[in-house]
mmCIF file of C-alpha atoms in Angstrom:
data_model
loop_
_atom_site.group_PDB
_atom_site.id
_atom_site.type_symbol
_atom_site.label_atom_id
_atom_site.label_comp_id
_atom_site.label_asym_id
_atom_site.label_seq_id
_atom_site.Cartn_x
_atom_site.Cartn_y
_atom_site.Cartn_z
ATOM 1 C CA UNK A 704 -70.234 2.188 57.076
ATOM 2 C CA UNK A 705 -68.450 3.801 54.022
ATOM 3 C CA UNK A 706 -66.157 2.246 51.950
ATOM 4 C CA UNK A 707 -63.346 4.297 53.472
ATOM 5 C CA UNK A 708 -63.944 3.082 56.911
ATOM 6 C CA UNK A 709 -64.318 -0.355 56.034
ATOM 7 C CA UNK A 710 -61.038 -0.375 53.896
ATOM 8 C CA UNK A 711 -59.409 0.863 57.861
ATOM 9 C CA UNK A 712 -61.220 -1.759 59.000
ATOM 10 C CA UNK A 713 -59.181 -4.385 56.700
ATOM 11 C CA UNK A 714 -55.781 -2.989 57.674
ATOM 12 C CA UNK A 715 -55.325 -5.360 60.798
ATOM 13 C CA UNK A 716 -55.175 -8.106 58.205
ATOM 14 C CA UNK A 717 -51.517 -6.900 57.095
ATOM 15 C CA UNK A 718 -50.332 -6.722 60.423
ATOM 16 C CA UNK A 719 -51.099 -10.302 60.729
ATOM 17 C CA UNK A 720 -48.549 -13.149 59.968
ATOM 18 C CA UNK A 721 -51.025 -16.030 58.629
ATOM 19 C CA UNK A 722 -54.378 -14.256 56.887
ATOM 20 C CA UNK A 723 -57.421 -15.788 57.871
ATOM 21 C CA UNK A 724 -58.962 -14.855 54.393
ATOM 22 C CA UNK A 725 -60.255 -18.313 53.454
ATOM 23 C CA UNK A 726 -62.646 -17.860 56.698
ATOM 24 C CA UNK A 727 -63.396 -14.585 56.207
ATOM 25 C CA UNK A 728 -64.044 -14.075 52.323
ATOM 26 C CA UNK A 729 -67.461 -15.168 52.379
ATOM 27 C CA UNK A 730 -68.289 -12.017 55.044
ATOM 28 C CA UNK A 731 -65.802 -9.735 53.186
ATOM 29 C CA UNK A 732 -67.898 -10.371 49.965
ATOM 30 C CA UNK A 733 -70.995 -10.011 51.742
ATOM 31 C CA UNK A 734 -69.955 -6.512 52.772
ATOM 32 C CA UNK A 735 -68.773 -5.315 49.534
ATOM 33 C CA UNK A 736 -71.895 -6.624 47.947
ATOM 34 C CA UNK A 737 -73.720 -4.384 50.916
ATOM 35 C CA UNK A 738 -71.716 -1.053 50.452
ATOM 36 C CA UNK A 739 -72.016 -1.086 46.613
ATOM 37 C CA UNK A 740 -75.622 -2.408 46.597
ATOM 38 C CA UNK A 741 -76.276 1.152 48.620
ATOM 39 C CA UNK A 742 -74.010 3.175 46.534
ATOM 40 C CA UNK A 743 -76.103 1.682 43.699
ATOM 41 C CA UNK A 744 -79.041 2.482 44.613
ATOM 42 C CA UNK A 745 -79.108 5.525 44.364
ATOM 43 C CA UNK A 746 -79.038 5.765 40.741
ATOM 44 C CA UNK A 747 -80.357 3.740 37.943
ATOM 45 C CA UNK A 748 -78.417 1.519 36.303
ATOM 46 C CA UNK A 749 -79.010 -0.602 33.306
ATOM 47 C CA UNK A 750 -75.809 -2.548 33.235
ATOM 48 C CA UNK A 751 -72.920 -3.980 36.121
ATOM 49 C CA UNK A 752 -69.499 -4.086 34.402
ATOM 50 C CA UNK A 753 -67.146 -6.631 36.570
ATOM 51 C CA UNK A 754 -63.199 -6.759 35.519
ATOM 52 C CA UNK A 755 -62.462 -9.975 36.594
ATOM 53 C CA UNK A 756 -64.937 -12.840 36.932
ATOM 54 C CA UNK A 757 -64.006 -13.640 40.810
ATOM 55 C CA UNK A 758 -64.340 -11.900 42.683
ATOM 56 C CA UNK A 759 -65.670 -9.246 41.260
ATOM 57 C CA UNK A 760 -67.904 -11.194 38.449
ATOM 58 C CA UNK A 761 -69.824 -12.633 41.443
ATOM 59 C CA UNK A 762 -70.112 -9.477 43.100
ATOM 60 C CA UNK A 763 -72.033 -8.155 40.122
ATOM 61 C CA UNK A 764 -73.494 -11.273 39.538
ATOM 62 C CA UNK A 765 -75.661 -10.965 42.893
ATOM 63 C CA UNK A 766 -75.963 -7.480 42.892
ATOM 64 C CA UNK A 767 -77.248 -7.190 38.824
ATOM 65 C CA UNK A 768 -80.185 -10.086 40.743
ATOM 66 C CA UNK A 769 -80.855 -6.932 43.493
ATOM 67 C CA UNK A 770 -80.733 -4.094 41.258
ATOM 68 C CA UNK A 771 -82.746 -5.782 38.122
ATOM 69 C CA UNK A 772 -79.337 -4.960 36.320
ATOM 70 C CA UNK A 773 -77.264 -7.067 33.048
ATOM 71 C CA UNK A 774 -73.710 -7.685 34.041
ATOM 72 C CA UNK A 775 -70.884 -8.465 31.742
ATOM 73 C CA UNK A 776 -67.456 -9.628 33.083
ATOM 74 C CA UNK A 777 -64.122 -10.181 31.417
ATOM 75 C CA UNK A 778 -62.885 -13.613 32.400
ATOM 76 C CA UNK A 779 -58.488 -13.562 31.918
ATOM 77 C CA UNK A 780 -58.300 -17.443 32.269
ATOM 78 C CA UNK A 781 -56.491 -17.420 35.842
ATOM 79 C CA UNK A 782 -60.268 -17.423 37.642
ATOM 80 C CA UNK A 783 -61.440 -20.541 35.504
ATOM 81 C CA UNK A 784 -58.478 -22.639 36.401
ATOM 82 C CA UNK A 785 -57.999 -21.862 40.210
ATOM 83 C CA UNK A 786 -61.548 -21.619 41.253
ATOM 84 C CA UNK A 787 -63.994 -24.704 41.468
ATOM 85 C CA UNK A 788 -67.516 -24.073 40.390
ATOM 86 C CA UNK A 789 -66.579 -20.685 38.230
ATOM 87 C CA UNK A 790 -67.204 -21.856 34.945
ATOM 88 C CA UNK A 791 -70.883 -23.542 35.992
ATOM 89 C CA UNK A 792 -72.628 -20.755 38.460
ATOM 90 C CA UNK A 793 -70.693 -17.877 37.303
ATOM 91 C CA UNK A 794 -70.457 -17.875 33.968
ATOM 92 C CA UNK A 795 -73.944 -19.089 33.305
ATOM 93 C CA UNK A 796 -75.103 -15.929 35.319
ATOM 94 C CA UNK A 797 -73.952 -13.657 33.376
ATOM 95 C CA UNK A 798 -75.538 -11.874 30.318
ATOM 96 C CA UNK A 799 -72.473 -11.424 28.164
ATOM 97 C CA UNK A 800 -68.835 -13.000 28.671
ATOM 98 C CA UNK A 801 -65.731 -11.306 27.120
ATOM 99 C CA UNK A 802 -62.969 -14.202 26.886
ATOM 100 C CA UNK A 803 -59.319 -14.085 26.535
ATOM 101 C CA UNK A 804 -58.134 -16.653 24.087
#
């Protein structure tokens, strides 16, 4: 599955009055780490450069463990504050943190 077809696949979730995201985002994340992890492997990379620290940051985090990878993430403050268990797992994952102060 490319990452084309899979973003058609995600459409029905805008037709839909109440998103069923909270159930879902574990297997959405899953299948992002799966299409990049193949997209990945085709080269060699030496470092994983996440945006965000959630999701993305955890993203990276698992696939810099597959790919024998660094990964550096930017964390903007909104991910530490919304999201239980960010600043203990995913933050001590990571090789290098940029912080906005």
């Amino acid at each position: 599955m490319s990452f084309k077809n899979f973003s058609r696949s995600l459409y029905i979730f805008v037709e839909l009055k109440v998103l069923p995201i909270p159930q879902l985002l574990p297997y959405i994340l899953m299948a992002c780490i799966i299409l990049e992890k193949e997209k990945m492997q085709s080269k060699k990379y030496d470092l994983i450069y996440a945006h965000w620290l959630y999701p993305a940051g955890f993203i990276g985090l698992i696939l810099s463990k597959i790919l024998n990878c660094k990964v550096v993430s930017v964390i903007w403050g909104y991910d530490i504050q919304v999201i239980r268990g960010v600043e203990g797992y995913g933050i001590r994952g990571l090789n290098r943190v940029i912080a906005k102060t």
